[in-house]
CSV table of C-alpha atoms in Angstrom, one decimal:
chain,number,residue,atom,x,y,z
A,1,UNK,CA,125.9,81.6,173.7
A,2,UNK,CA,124.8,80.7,177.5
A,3,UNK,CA,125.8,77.4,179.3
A,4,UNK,CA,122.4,77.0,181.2
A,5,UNK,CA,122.9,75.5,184.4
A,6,UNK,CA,120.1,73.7,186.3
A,7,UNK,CA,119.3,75.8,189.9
A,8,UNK,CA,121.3,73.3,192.1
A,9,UNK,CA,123.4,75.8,193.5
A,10,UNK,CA,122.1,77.9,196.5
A,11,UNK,CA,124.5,80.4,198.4
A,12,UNK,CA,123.6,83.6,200.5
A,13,UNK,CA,125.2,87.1,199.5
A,14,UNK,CA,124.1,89.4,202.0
A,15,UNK,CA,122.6,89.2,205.6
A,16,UNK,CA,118.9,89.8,206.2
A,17,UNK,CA,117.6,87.4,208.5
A,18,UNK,CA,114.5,85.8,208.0
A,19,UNK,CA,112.2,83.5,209.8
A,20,UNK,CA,113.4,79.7,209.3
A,21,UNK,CA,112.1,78.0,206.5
A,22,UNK,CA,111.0,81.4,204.8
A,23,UNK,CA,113.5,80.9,201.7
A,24,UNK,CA,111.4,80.8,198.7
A,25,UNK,CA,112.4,77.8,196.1
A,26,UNK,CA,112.5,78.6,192.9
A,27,UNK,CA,112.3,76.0,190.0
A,28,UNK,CA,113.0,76.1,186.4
A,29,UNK,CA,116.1,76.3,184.1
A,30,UNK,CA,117.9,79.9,182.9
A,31,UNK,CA,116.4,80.8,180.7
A,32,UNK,CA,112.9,80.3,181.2
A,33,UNK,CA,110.1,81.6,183.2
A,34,UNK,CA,110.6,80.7,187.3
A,35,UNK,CA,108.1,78.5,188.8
A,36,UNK,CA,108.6,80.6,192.7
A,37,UNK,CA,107.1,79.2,195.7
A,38,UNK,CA,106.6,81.4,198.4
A,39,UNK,CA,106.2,79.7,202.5
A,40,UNK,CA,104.0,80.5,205.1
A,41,UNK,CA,106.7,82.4,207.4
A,42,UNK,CA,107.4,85.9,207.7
A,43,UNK,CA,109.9,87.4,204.9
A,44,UNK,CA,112.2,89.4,207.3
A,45,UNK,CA,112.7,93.0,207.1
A,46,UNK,CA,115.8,93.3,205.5
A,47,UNK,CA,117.3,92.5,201.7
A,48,UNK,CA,118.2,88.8,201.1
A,49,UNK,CA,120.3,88.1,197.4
A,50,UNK,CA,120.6,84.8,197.1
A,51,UNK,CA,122.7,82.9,193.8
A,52,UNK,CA,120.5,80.4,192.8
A,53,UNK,CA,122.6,79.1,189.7
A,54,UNK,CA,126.5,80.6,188.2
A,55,UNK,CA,126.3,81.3,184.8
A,56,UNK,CA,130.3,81.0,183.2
A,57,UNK,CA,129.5,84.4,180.8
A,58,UNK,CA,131.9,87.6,181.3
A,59,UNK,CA,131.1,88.9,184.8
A,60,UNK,CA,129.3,92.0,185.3
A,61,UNK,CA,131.0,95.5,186.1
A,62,UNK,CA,130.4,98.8,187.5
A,63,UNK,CA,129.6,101.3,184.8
A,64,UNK,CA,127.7,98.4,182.6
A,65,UNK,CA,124.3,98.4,180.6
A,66,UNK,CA,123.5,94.9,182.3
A,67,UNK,CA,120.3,93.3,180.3
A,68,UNK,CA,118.0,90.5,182.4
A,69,UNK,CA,115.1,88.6,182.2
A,70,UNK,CA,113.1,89.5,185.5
A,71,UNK,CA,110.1,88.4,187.6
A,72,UNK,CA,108.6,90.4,190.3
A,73,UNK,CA,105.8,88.8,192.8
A,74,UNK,CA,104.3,89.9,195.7
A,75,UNK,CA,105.5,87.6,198.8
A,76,UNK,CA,101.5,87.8,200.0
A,77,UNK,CA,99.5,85.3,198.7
A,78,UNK,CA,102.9,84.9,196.0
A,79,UNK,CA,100.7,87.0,193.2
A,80,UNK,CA,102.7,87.9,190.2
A,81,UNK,CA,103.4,91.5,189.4
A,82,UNK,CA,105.5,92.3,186.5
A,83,UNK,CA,107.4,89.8,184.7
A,84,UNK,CA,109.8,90.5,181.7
A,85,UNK,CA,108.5,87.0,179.9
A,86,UNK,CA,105.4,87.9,179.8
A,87,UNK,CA,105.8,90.5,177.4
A,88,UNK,CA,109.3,88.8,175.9
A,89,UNK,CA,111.4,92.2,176.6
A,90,UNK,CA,114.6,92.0,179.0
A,91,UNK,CA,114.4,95.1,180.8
A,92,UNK,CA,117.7,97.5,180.3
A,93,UNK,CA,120.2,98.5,183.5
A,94,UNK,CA,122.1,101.1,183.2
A,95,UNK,CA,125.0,101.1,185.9
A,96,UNK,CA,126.6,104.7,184.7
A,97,UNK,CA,125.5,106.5,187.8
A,98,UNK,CA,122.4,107.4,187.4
A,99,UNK,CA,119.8,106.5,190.3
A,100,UNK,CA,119.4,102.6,191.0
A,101,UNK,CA,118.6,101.0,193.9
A,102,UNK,CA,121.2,99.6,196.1
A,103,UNK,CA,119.5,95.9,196.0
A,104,UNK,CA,119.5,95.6,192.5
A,105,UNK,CA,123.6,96.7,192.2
A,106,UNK,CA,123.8,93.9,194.5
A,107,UNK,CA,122.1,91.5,192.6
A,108,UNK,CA,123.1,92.4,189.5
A,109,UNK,CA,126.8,93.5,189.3
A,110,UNK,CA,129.8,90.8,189.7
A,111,UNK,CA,127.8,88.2,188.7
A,112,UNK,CA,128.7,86.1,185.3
A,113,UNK,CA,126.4,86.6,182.4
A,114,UNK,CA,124.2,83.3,182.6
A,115,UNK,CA,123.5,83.5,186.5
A,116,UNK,CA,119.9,83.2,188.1
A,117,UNK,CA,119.6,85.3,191.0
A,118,UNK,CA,117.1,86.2,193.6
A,119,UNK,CA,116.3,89.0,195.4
A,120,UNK,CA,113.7,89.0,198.7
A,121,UNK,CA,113.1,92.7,199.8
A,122,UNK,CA,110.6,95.1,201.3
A,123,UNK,CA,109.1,96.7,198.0
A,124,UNK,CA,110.7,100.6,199.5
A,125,UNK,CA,114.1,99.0,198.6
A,126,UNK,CA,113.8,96.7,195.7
A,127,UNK,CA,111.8,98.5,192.9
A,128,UNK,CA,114.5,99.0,189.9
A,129,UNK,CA,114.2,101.5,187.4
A,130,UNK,CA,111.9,100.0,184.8
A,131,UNK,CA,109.7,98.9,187.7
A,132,UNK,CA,106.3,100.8,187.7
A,133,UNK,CA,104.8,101.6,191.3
A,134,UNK,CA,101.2,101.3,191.0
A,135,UNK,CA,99.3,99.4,194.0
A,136,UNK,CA,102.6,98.9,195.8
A,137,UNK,CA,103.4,99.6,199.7
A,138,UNK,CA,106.6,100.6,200.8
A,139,UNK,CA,105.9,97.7,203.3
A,140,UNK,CA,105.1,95.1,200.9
A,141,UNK,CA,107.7,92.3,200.5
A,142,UNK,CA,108.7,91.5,196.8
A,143,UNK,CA,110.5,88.5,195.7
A,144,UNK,CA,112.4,89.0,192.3
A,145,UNK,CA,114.2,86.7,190.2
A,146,UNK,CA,117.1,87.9,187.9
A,147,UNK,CA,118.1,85.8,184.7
A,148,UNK,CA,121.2,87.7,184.0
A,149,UNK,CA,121.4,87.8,180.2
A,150,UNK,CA,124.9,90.0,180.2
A,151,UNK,CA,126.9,93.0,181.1
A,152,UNK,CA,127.7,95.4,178.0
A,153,UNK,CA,130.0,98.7,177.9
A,154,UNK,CA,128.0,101.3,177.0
A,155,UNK,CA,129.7,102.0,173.6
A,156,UNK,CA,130.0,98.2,172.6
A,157,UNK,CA,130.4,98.0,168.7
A,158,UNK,CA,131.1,95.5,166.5
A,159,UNK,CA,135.5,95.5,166.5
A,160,UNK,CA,137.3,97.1,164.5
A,161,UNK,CA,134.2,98.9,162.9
A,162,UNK,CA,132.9,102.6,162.6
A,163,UNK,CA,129.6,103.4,164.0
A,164,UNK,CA,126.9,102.4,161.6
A,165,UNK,CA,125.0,104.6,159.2
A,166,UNK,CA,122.5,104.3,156.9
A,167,UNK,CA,123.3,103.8,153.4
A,168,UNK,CA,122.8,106.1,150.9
A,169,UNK,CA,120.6,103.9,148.3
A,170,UNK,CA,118.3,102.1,150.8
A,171,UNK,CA,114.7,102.5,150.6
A,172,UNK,CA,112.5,101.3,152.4
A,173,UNK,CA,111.1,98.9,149.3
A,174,UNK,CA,114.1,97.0,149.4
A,175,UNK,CA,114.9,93.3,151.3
A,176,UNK,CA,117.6,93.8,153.9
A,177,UNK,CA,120.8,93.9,153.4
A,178,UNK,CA,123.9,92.3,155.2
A,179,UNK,CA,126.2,95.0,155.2
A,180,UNK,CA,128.9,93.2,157.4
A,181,UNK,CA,129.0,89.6,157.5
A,182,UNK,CA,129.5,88.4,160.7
A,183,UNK,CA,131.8,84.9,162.3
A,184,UNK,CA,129.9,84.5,165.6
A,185,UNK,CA,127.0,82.2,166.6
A,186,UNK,CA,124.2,81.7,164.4
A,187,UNK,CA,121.2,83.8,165.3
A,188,UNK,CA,118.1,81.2,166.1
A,189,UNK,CA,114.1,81.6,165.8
A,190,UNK,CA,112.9,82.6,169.0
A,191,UNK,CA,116.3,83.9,170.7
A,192,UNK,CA,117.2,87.1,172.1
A,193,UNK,CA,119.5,89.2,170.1
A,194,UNK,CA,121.6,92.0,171.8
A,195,UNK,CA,122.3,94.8,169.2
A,196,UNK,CA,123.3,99.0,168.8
A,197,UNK,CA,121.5,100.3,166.1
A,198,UNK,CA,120.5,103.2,164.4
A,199,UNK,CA,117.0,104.4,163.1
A,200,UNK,CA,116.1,106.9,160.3
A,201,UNK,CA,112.7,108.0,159.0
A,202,UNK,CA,111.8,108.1,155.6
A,203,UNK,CA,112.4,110.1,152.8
A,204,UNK,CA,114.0,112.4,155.2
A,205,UNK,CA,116.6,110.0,156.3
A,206,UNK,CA,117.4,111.9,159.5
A,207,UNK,CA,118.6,110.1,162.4
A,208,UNK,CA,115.4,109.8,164.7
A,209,UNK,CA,116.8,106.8,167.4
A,210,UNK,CA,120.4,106.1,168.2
A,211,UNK,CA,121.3,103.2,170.5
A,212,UNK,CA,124.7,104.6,170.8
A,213,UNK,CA,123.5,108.2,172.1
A,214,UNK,CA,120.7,106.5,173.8
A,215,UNK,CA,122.7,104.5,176.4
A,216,UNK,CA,124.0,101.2,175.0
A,217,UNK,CA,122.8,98.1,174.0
A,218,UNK,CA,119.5,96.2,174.2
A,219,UNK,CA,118.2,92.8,174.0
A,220,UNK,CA,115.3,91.9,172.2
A,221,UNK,CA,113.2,88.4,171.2
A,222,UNK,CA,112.9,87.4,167.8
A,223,UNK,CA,109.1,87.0,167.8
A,224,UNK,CA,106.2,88.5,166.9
A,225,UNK,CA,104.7,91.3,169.4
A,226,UNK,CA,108.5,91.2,170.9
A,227,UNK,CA,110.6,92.9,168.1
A,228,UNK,CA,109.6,94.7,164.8
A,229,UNK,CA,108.4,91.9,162.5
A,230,UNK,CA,111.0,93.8,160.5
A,231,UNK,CA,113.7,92.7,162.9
A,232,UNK,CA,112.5,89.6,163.3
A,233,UNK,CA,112.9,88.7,159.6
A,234,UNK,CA,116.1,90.1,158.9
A,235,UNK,CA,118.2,88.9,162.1
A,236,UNK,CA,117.1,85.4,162.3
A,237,UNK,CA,119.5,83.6,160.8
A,238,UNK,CA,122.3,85.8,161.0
A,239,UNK,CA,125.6,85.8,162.8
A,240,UNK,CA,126.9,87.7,165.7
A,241,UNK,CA,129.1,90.5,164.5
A,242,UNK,CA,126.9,91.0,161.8
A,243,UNK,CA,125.6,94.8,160.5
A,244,UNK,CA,122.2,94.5,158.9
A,245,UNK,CA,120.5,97.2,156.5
A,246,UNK,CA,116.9,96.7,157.4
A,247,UNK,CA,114.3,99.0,155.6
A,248,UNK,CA,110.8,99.2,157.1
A,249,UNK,CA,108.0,100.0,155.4
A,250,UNK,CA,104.3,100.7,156.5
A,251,UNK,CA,102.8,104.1,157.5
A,252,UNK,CA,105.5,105.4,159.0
A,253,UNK,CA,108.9,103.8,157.0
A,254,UNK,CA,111.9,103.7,158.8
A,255,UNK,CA,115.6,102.5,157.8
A,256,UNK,CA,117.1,101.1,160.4
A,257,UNK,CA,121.1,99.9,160.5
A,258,UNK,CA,121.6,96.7,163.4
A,259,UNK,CA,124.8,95.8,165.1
A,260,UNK,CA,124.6,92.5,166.8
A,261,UNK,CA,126.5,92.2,169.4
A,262,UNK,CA,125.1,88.9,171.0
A,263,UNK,CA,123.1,86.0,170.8
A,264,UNK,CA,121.1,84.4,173.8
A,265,UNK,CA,119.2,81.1,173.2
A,266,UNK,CA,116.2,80.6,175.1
A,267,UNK,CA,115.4,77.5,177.2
């Protein structure tokens, strides 16, 4: 779980200067959805980061699947543009060498897991890569706030344990199944879970989804429209460290095997 700190703390991490009194302030706890105002002034023309509250989580590293809540506005006339609460999904970074953009490795890596961070940059440099392009200008400033859920090693698994795989007798009639029963925090209604899991379709049972060949772990909310209602049923109330069986039926069944890895409670 997260200590949520309020957004007292306010500290520079790169140089970009800016016209005085051009810092946005950003209101709201970790957690939840930023209240961002934007000033009258000029933005500058070069990357700002600034830490707007320390989380005490495991910092991130080089090399990790980092997993945060984000929301991207224009800085003219502050009008939202894509924000990760909206649809309840943390978007997935994954630091293994493949093409991100230098702002967001500044923002994002070496910071503790429960951190709030803010990035103010001419769109050309701040898009990441789950950020769509439409109607943007390379010369339009964005402002960007991270809610750094955590950092994950690619191949995080549950210690001490084999990958998962589906078991032999589950069909996708059956309630799920707690295959390993977990000592960590209690998963809540409503909170993000980070898990690995494995998908099969049915009566096949072939391996169609991996999140272990796929790039590591991802976070997902326990509601409705967020995560497969599936999902939602069968993790909520479970413990991290947990493996659940969970058949899915419908038109397309699927067996799905979940690792969770983590819990994060919302705000």
């Amino acid at each position: 779980m997260r200590l949520f700190w309020p957004a007292l703390l306010m500290l520079a991490t790169t140089c970009g200067v800016a016209e005085e009194g051009t810092q946005p302030v950003v209101t709201g706890r970790f957690g939840s959805k930023p209240n961002v105002s934007i000033p009258m002034g000029q933005p500058g023309r070069t990357p700002r980061i600034t830490v707007l509250s320390m989380g005490s989580g495991r910092r991130t590293v080089p090399g990790d699947v980092v997993l945060a809540d984000v929301d991207i506005r224009r800085w003219s006339g502050n009008r939202p543009y894509l924000s990760t609460w909206d649809g309840n999904q943390p978007t997935t970074v994954v630091f293994d060498g493949r093409q991100v953009s230098e702002t967001w490795r500044q923002a994002l890596i070496g910071r503790p897991a429960g951190s709030r961070v803010m990035l103010v940059s001419p769109a050309g440099e701040a898009t990441g890569p789950n950020v769509p392009l439409g109607g943007l200008s390379p010369a339009d400033t964005l402002v960007l706030v991270f809610d750094i859920l955590g950092g994950y090693p690619p191949d995080a698994r549950l210690v001490g344990r084999a990958l998962p795989v589906v078991p032999a007798d589950l069909t996708p009639s059956e309630p799920p199944r707690t295959l390993i029963d977990g000592s960590g925090p209690r998963v809540e209604a409503g909170a993000k879970v980070v898990v690995q899991y494995v998908a099969a379709s049915w009566p096949s049972r072939t391996v169609v989804d991996s999140s272990y060949r796929r790039g590591g772990p991802s976070a997902y909310t326990l509601e409705a429209g967020a995560a497969p209602m599936s999902w939602v049923k069968a993790l909520t109330g479970q413990h991290v460290g947990s493996r659940v069986a969970v058949p899915s039926p419908g038109e397309l069944p699927m067996l799905y095997v979940i690792d969770i890895l983590d819990t994060i409670t919302s705000a």
